[in-house]
Structure formats: structure tokens, C-alpha cells
PDB file of C-alpha atoms in Angstrom:
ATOM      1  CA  UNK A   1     230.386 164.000 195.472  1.00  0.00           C
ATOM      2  CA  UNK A   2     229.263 160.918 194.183  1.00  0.00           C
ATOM      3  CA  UNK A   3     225.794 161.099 195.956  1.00  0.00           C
ATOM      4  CA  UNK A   4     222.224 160.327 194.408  1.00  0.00           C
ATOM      5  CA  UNK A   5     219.761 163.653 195.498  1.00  0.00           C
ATOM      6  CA  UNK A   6     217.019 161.616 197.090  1.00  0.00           C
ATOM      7  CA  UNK A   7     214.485 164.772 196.770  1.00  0.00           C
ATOM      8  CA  UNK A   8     213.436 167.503 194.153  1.00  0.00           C
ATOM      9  CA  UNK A   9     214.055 170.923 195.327  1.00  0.00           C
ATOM     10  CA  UNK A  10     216.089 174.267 195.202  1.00  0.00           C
ATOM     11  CA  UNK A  11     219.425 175.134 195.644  1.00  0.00           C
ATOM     12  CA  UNK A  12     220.120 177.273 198.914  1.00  0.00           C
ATOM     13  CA  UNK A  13     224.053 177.439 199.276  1.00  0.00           C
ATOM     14  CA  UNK A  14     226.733 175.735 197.055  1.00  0.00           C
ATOM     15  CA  UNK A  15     227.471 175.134 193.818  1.00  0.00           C
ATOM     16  CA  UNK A  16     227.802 171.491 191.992  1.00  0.00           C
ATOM     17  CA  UNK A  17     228.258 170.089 188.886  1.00  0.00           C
ATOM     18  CA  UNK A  18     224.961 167.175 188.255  1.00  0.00           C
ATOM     19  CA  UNK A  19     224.418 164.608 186.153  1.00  0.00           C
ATOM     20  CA  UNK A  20     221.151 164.908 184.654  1.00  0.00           C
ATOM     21  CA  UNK A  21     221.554 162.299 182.176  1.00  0.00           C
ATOM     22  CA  UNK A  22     218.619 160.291 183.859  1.00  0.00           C
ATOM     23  CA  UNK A  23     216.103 162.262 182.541  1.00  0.00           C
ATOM     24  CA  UNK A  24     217.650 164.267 179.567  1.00  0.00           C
ATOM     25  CA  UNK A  25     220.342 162.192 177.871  1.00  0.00           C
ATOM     26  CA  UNK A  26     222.644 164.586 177.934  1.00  0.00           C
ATOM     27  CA  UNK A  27     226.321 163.135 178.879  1.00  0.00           C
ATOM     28  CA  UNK A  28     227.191 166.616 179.622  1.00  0.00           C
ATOM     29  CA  UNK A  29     227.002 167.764 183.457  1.00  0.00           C
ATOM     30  CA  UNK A  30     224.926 170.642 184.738  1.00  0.00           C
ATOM     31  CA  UNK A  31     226.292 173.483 187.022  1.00  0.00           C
ATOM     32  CA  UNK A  32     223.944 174.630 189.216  1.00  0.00           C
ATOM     33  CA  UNK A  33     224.016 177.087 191.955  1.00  0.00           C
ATOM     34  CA  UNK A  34     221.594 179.266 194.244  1.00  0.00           C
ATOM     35  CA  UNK A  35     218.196 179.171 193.508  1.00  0.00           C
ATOM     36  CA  UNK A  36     218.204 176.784 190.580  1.00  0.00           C
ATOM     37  CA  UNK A  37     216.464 173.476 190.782  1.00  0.00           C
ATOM     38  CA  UNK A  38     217.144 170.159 190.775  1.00  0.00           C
ATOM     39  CA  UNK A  39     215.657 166.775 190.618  1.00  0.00           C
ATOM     40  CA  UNK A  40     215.661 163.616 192.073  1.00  0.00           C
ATOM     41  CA  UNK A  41     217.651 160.568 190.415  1.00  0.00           C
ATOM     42  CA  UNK A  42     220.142 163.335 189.569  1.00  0.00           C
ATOM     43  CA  UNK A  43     223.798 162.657 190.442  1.00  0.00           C
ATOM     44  CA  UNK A  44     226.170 164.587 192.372  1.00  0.00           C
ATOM     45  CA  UNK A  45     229.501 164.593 189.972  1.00  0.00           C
ATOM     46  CA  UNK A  46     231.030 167.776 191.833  1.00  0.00           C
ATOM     47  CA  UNK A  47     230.968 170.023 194.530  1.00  0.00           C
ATOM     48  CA  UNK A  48     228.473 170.459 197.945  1.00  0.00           C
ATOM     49  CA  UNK A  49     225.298 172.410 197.599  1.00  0.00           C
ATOM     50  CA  UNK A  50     222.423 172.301 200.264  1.00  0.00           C
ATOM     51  CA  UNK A  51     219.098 171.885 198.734  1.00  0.00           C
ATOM     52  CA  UNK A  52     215.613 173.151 200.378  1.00  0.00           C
ATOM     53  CA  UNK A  53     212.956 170.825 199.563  1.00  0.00           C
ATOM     54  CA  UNK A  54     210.053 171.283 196.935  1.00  0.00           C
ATOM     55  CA  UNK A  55     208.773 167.881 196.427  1.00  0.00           C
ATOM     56  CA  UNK A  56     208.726 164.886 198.695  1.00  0.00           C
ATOM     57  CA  UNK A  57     210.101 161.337 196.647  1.00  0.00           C
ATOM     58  CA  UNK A  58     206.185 160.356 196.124  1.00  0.00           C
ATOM     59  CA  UNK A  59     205.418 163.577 194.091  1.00  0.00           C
ATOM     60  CA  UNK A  60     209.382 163.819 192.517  1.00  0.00           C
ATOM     61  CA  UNK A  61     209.987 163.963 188.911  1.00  0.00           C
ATOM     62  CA  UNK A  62     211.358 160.871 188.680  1.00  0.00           C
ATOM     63  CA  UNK A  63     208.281 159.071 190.886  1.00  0.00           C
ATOM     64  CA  UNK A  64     205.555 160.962 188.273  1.00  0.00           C
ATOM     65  CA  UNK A  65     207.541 159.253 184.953  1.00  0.00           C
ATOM     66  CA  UNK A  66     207.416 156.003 186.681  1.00  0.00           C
ATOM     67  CA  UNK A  67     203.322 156.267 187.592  1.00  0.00           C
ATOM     68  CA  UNK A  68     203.226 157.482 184.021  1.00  0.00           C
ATOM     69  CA  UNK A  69     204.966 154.096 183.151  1.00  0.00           C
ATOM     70  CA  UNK A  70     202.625 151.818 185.084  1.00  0.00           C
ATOM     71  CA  UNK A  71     199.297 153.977 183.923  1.00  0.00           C
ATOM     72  CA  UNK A  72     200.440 154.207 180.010  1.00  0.00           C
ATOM     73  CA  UNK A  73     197.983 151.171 179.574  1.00  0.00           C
ATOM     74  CA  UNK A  74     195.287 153.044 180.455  1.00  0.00           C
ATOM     75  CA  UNK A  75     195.468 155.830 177.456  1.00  0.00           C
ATOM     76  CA  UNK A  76     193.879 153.631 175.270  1.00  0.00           C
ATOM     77  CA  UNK A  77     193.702 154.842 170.972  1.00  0.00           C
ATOM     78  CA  UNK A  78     190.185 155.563 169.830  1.00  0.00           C
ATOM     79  CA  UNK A  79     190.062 152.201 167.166  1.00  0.00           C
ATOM     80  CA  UNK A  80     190.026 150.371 171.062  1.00  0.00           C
ATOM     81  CA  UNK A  81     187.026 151.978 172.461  1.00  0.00           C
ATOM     82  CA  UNK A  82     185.713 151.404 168.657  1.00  0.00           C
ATOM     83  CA  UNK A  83     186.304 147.437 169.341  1.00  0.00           C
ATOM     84  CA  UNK A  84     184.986 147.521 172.416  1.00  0.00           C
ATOM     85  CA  UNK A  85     181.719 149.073 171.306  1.00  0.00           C
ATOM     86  CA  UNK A  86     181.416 146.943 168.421  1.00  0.00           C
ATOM     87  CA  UNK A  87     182.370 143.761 170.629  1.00  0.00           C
ATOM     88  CA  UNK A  88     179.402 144.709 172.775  1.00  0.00           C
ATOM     89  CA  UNK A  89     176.941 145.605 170.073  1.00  0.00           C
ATOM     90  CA  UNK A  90     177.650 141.985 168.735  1.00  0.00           C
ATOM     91  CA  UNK A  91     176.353 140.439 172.445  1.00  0.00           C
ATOM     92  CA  UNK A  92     172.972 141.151 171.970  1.00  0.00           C
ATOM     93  CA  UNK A  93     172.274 139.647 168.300  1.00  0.00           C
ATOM     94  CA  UNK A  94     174.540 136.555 169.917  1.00  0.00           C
ATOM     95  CA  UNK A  95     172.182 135.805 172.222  1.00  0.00           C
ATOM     96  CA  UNK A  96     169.161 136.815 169.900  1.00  0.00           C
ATOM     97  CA  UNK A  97     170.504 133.560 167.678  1.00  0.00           C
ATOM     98  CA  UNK A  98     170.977 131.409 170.544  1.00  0.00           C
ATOM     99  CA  UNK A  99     167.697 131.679 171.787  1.00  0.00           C
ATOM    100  CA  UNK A 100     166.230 131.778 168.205  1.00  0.00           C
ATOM    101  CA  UNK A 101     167.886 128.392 166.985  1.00  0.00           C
ATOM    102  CA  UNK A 102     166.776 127.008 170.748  1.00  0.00           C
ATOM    103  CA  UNK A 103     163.513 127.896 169.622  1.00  0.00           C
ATOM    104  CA  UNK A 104     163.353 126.486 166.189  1.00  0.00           C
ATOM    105  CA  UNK A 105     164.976 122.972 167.334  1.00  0.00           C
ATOM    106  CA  UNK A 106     165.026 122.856 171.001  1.00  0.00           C
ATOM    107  CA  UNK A 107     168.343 121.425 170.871  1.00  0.00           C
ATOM    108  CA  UNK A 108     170.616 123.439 173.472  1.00  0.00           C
ATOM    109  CA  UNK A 109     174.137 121.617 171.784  1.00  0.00           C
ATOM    110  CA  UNK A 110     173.435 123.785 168.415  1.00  0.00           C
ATOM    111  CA  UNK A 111     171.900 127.144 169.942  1.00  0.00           C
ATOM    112  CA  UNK A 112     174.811 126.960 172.224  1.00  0.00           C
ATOM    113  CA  UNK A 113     177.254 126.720 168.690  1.00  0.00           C
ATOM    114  CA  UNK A 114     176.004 130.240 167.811  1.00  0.00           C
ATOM    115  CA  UNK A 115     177.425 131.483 171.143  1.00  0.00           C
ATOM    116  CA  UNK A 116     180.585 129.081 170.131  1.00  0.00           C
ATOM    117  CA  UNK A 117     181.285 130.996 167.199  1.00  0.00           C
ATOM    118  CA  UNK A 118     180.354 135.003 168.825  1.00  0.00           C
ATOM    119  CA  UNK A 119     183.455 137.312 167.505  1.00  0.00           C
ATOM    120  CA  UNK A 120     182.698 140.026 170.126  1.00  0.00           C
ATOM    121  CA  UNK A 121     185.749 138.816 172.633  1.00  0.00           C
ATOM    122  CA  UNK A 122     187.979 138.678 169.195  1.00  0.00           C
ATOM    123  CA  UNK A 123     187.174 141.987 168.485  1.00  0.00           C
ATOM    124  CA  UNK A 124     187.759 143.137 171.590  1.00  0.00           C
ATOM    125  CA  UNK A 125     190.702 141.055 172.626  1.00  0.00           C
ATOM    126  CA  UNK A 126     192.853 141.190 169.081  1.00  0.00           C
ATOM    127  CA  UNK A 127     192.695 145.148 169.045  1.00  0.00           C
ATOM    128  CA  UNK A 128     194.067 145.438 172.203  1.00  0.00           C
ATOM    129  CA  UNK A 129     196.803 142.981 172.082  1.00  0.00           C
ATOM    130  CA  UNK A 130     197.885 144.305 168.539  1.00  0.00           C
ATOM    131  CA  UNK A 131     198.108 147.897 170.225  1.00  0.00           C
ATOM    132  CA  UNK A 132     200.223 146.236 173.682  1.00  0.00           C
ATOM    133  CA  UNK A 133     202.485 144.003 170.890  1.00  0.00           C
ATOM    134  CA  UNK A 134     203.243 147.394 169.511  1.00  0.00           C
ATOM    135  CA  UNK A 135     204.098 148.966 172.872  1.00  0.00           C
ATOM    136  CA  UNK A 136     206.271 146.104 173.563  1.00  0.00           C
ATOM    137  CA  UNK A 137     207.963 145.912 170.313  1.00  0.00           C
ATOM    138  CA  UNK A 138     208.967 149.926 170.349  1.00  0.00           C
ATOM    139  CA  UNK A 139     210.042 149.277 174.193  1.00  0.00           C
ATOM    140  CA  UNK A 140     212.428 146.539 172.733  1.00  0.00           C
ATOM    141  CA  UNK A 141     214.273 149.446 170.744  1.00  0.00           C
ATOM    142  CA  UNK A 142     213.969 151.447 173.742  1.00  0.00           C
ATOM    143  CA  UNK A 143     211.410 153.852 172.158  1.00  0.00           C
ATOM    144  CA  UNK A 144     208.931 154.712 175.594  1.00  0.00           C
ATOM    145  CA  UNK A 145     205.173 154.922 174.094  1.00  0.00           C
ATOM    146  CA  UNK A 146     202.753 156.297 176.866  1.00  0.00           C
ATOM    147  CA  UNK A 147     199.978 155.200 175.744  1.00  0.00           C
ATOM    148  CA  UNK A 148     197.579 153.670 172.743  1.00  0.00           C
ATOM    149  CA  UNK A 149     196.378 156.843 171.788  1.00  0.00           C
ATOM    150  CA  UNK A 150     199.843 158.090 170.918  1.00  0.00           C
ATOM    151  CA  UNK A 151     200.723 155.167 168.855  1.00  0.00           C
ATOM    152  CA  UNK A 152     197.993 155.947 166.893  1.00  0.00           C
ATOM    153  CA  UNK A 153     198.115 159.767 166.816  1.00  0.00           C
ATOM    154  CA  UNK A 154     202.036 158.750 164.951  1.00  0.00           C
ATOM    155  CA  UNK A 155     200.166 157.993 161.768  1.00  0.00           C
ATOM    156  CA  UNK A 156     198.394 161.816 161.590  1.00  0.00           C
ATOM    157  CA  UNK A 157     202.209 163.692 162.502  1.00  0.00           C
ATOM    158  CA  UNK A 158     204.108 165.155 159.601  1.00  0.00           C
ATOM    159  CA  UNK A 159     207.050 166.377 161.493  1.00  0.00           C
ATOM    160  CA  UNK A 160     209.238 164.547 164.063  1.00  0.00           C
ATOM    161  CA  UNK A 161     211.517 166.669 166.624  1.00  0.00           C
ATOM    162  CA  UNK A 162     214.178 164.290 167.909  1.00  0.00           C
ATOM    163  CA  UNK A 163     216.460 165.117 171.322  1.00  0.00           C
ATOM    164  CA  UNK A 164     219.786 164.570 169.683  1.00  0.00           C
ATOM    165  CA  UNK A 165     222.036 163.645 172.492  1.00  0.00           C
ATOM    166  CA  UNK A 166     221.532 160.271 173.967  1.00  0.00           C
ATOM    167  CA  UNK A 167     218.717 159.731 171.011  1.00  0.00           C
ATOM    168  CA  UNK A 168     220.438 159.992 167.512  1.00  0.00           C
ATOM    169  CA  UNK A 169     223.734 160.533 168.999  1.00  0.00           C
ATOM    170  CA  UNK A 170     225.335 157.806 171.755  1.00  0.00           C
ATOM    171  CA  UNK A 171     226.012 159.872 174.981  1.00  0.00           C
ATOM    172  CA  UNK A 172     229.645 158.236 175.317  1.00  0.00           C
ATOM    173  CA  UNK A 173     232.079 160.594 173.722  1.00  0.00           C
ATOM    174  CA  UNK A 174     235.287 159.518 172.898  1.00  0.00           C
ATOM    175  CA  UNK A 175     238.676 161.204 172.081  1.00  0.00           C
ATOM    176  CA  UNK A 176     239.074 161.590 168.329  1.00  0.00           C
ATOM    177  CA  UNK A 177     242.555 163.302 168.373  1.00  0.00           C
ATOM    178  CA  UNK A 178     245.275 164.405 170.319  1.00  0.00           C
ATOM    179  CA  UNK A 179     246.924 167.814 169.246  1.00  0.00           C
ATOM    180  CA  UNK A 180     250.294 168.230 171.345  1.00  0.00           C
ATOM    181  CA  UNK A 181     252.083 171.709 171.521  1.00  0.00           C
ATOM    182  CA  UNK A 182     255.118 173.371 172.775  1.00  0.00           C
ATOM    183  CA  UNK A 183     257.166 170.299 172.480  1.00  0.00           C
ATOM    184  CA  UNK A 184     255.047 167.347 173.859  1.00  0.00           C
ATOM    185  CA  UNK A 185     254.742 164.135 172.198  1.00  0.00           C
ATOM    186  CA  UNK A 186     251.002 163.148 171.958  1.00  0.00           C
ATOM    187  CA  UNK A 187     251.432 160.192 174.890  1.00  0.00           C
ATOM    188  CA  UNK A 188     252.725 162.675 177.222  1.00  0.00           C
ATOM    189  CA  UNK A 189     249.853 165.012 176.338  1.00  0.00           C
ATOM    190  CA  UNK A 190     247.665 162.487 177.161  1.00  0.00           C
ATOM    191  CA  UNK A 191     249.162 160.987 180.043  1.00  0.00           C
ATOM    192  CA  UNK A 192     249.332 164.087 181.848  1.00  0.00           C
ATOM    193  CA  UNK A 193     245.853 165.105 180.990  1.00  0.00           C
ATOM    194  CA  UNK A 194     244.274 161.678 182.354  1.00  0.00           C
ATOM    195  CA  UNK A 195     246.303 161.640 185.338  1.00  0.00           C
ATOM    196  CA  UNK A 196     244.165 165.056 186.144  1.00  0.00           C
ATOM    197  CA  UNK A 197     240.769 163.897 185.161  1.00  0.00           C
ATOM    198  CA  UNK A 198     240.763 160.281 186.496  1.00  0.00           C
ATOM    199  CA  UNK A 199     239.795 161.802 189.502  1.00  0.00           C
ATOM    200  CA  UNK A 200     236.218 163.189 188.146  1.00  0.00           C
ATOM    201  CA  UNK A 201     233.143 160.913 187.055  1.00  0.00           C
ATOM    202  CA  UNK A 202     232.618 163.472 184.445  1.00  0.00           C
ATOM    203  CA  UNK A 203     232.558 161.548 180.841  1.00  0.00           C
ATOM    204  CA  UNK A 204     234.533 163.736 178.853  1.00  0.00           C
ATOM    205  CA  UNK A 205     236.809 162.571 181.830  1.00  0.00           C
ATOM    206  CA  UNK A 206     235.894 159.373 181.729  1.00  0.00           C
ATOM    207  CA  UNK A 207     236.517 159.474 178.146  1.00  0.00           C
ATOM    208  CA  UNK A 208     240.398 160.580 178.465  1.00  0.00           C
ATOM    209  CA  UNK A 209     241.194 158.280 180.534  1.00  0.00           C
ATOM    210  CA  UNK A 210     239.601 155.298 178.667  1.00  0.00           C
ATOM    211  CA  UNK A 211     241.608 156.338 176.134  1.00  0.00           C
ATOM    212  CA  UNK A 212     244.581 156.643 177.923  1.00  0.00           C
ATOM    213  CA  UNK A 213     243.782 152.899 179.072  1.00  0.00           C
ATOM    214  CA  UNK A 214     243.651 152.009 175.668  1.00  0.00           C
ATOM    215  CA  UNK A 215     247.298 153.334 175.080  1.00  0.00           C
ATOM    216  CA  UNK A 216     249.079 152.034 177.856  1.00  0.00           C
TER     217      UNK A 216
END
């Protein structure tokens, strides 16, 4: 209990309670049991199981999101391979003028102006740091864009589908109210009821006895 499963893989023997929140956002643990799977990065909250291994930690979940992380640059949008073709359609009629003005006044200081004032690198470069800028700016509000080409495909999509828990929702419950019965005063209720869950990393446990923190 309290262990980090180093590999992905299935579940031979055992049942355990796992915190997926890693990759789902959901606060909520998992049980699993025989023959289910589970995933690396995942925490043990509860329980023993033995796990036979499916993926070694190169090819885990968790080690494709974070090659997905370092490659997102590389799923460039379509308006940058536009810039980039422009940029290097501009190169030739650059050096067209340069050797045109050489020609006409044999002065190298103002045929090498023309090359001065060449927009193809502005093209290219301004298109590509507007597109990281973006990247950067959505990572700042924690929004993960793969990739160029799905910032841009954003402006075509009519219909969003959100995960709730963890993304519209915070993943930290809380207690709300206390209803005591047969006699108990709310403290006790809740005294009595963190005293049994302080003992689990769960966070509707976690959440009692914060509360229960709050009231002593």
C-alpha cells in the first residue's frame, strides 16, 4: 500500500484499490482485480495484487504521453508548411535582385541591401513562433496541445466534449454536511468517522479528516 506500479501489466492474484488520477483526473480510486489492467504511474491506495507484465517502462503508458510531450513540436498546422513554402519561394527572386542591382551599379553595399531587407526568414520564423507562443500560453492554463495542427484544427470544431472530473470540476472533494442519527451530535459523527479513515490515502478520506482538522 502506498507503492508506485513501476510497470504496465495485468492483474494475476489480488485485489487493490489504485489511484489512477495520473492519467484520468478522477479523485475517485479504481478496484481492480484478476485479469484487469493497470498502468504505470498508478498508485497503490489499498490492498496487494501481483501483476504479470505487458509493457516494459520504455513502452508504458505513461513513457508514450511523455515522448508525445517532447515530439508535439513536430505536428506542425498546415499555415506552417504554407510559410515555409512561401519563405522559400521568396529566396530565389532575393537573390535574382541582388545580383540584378550588382549588375546595374556594381556596388556590392546596395545589392547586398536587397538581401538586407528578404522577408523569407520572417515568414518563416513569425508563423512558427506565433503557433509555439500559443502552445505555451494554453500550457500556462494547463491546457496540453499536442501539436500545431490541433491548434489550428480548434477553429473548424463545433462541439467540445470536456472530462468533467479534474477538468471543469476540482478533484478535491470536500464535506458539505454532516447528517447525525440515532442520537449523535454532528462532532461525534465526525470524529468517529475520521478516526476510521485517517488511516486510508483515499480522498474522500482525506477529505473527512481535513475536515475534522478544521473542527478541532
Amino acid at each position: 500500500m502506498g507503492s508506485m506500479i513501476p510497470i504496465d501489466g495485468e492483474v494475476v492474484d489480488g485485489e487493490a484499490m489504485i489511484n489512477e488520477s495520473s492519467f484520468t483526473g478522477e479523485p475517485l480510486s479504481k478496484h481492480v482485480k484478476k485479469n484487469d489492467t493497470v498502468f504505470a504511474g498508478t498508485l497503490v491506495e489499498e490492498g496487494k495484487r501481483f501483476i504479470r507484465v505487458r509493457n516494459l517502462q520504455d513502452e508504458s503508458h505513461i513513457s508514450n504521453i511523455v515522448k508525445m510531450i517532447d515530439t508535439n513540436e513536430s505536428l506542425k498546422a498546415s499555415i506552417q508548411a504554407k510559410a515555409e513554402y512561401l519563405a522559400d519561394s521568396i529566396v530565389p527572386f532575393s537573390f535574382l535582385g541582388f545580383f540584378g542591382v550588382l549588375a546595374l551599379t556594381r556596388n556590392v553595399t546596395r545589392a547586398t541591401s536587397v538581401l538586407m531587407v528578404d522577408y523569407s526568414c520572417a515568414i518563416r520564423l513569425s508563423t512558427s513562433i506565433a503557433v509555439i507562443g500559443a502552445m505555451l500560453e494554453a500550457s500556462k492554463r494547463n491546457v496540453l496541445v499536442k501539436g500545431g495542427k490541433y491548434l489550428e484544427a480548434i477553429k473548424d470544431a463545433d462541439v467540445i466534449v470536456f472530462d468533467k472530473t479534474g477538468t471543469l470540476t476540482n478533484a478535491n472533494p470536500t464535506v458539505k454536511k454532516v447528517v447525525p442519527l440515532n442520537g449523535y451530535t454532528r462532532d461525534e459523527v465526525l470524529r468517529i468517522v475520521a478516526c476510521l479513515e485517517e488511516h486510508f490515502p483515499h480522498s474522500v478520506a482525506n477529505a473527512i479528516v481535513n475536515q475534522a482538522k478544521k473542527k478541532a
